[in-house]
Short mmCIF file of C-alpha atoms in Angstrom, two decimals:
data_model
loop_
_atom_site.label_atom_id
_atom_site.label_comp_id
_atom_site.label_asym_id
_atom_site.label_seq_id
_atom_site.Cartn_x
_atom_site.Cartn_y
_atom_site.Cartn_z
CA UNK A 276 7.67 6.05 38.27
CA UNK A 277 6.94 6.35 34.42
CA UNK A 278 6.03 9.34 32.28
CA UNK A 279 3.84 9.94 29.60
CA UNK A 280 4.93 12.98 27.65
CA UNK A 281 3.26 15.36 25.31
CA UNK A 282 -0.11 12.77 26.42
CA UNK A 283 -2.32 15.91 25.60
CA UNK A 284 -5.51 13.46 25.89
CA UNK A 285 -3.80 10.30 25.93
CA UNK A 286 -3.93 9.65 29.59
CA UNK A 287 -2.92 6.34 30.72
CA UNK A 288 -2.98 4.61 33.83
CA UNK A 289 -0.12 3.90 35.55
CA UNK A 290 1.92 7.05 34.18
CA UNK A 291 2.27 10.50 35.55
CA UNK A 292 0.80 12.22 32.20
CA UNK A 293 2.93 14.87 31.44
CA UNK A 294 1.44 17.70 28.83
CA UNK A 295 2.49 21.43 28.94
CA UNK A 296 -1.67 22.34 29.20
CA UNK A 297 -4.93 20.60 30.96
CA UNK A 298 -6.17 18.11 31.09
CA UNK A 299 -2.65 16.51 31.88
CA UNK A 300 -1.87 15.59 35.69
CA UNK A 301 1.44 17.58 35.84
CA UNK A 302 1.54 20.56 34.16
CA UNK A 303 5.17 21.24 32.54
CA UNK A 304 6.90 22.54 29.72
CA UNK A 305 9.73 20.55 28.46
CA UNK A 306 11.49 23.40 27.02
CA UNK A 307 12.24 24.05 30.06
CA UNK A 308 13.89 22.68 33.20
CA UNK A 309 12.22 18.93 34.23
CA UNK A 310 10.99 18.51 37.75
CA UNK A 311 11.88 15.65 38.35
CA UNK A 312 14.75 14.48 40.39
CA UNK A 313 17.98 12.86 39.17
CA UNK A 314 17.27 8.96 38.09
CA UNK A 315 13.94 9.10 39.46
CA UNK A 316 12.16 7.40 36.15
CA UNK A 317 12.24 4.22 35.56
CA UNK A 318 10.36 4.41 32.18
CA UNK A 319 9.44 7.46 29.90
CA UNK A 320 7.11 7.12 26.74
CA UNK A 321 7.72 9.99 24.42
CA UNK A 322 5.19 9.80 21.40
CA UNK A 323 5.06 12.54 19.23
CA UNK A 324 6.79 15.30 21.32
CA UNK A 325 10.35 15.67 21.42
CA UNK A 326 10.06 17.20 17.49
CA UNK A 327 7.90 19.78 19.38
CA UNK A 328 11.15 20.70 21.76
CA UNK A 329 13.61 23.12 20.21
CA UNK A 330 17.02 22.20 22.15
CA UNK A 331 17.62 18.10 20.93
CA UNK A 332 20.20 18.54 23.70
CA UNK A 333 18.70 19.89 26.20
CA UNK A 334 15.62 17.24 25.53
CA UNK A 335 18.27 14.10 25.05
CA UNK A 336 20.29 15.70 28.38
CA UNK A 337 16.98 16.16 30.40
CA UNK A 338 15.49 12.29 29.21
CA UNK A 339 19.19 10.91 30.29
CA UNK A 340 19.23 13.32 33.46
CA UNK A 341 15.53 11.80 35.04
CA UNK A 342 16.32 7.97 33.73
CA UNK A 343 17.55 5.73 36.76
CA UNK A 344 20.85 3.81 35.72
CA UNK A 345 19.17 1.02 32.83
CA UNK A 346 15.74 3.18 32.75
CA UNK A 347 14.34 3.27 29.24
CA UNK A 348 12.26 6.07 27.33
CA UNK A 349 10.38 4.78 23.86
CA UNK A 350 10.82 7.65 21.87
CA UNK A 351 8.35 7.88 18.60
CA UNK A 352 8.88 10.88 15.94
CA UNK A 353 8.13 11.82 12.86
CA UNK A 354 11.64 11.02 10.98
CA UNK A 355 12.66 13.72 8.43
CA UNK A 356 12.81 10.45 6.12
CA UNK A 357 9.44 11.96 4.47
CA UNK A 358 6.50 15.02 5.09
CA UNK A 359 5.57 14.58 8.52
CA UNK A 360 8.70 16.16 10.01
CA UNK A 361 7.62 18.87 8.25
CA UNK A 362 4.13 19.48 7.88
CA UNK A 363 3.17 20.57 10.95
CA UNK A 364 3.95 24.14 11.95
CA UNK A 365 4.40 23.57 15.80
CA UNK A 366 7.69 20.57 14.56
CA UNK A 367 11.06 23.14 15.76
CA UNK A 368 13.68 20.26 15.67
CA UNK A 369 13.76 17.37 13.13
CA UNK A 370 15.01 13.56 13.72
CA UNK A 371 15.90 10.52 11.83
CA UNK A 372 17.43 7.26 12.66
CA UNK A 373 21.29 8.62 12.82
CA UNK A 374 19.82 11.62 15.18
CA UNK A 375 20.23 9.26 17.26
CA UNK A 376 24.41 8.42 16.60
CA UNK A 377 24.82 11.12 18.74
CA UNK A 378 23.29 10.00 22.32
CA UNK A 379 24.69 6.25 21.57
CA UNK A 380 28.01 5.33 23.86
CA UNK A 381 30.37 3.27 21.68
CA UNK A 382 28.73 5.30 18.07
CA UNK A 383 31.82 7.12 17.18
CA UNK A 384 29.78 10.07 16.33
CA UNK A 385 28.91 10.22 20.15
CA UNK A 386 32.69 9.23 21.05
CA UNK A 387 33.99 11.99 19.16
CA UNK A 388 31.39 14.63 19.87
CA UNK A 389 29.51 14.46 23.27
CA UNK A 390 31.47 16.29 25.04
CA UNK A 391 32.06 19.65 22.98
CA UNK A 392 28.80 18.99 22.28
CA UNK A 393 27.52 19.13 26.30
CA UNK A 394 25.92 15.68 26.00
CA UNK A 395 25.40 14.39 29.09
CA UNK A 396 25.19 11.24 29.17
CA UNK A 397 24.49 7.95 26.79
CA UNK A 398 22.03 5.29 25.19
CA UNK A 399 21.75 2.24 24.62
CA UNK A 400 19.36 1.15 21.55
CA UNK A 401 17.34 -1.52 22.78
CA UNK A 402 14.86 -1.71 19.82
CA UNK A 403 13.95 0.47 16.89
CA UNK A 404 10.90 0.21 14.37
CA UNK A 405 9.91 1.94 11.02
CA UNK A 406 6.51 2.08 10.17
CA UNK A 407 3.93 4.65 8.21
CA UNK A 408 1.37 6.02 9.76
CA UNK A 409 -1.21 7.62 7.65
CA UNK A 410 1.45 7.91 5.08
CA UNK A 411 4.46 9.72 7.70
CA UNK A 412 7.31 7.71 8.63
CA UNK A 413 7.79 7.18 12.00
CA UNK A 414 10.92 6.13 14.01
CA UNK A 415 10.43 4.44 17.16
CA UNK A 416 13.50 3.64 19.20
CA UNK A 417 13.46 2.33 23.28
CA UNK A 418 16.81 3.84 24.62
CA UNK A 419 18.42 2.58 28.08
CA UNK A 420 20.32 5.13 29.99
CA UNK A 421 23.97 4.32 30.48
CA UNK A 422 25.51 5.59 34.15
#
């Protein structure tokens, strides 16, 4: 199973589109508790909505939490690296490439903190990308979950 989330009218085929309002197919809000089960997703695309979540944790835990063992989510944000993180007034948590230090087994930042932190679990970076989009800065990063 993969997940599109945040599609709003981005459907694609092959993906359970995910959006907290119509005209998604599942209806859910991510600030909230996921329905899906426990390494039920193989793949998750995450464009331009986890700066919309307010808990990082509680999104990063939740991501980790669905993954199966070596799924992957493609995560694409606005990085706080220039005005997009924070132009638009719905943005309620902020990211940039060492965000990300703390998700990462073997990052010391993660090997120190995860656990007072209530991390769940861990990431692998596969792959990560800078480019500008309409003059924002964008970090894309494909993450595989560790178990």
């Amino acid at each position: 199973m993969k997940l599109n989330l945040g599609c709003c009218d981005n459907h694609l085929e092959g993906y359970i589109n995910v959006d907290r309002c119509p005209p998604a197919d599942q209806i859910v809000d991510l600030a909230g508790p996921w329905p899906w089960p426990d390494n039920s997703i193989e793949y998750i695309l995450a464009q331009d909505v986890i700066e919309h979540l307010p808990d990082k944790i509680h999104t990063m835990n939740s991501i980790w939490r669905v993954l199966e063992p070596g799924g992957t989510v493609w995560i694409e944000v606005p990085t706080t690296d220039g005005p997009g993180a924070w132009q638009d007034p719905t943005h309620c948590s902020y990211w940039n490439r060492n965000s990300f230090w703390y998700y990462t087994v073997g990052n010391p930042h993660y090997e120190r903190f995860h656990k007072h932190y209530g991390i769940a679990g861990g990431f692998n970076v596969v792959g990560e990308t800078m480019t500008w989009v309409d003059g924002i800065p964008k970090l894309s990063i494909l993450l595989e979950a560790v178990k």
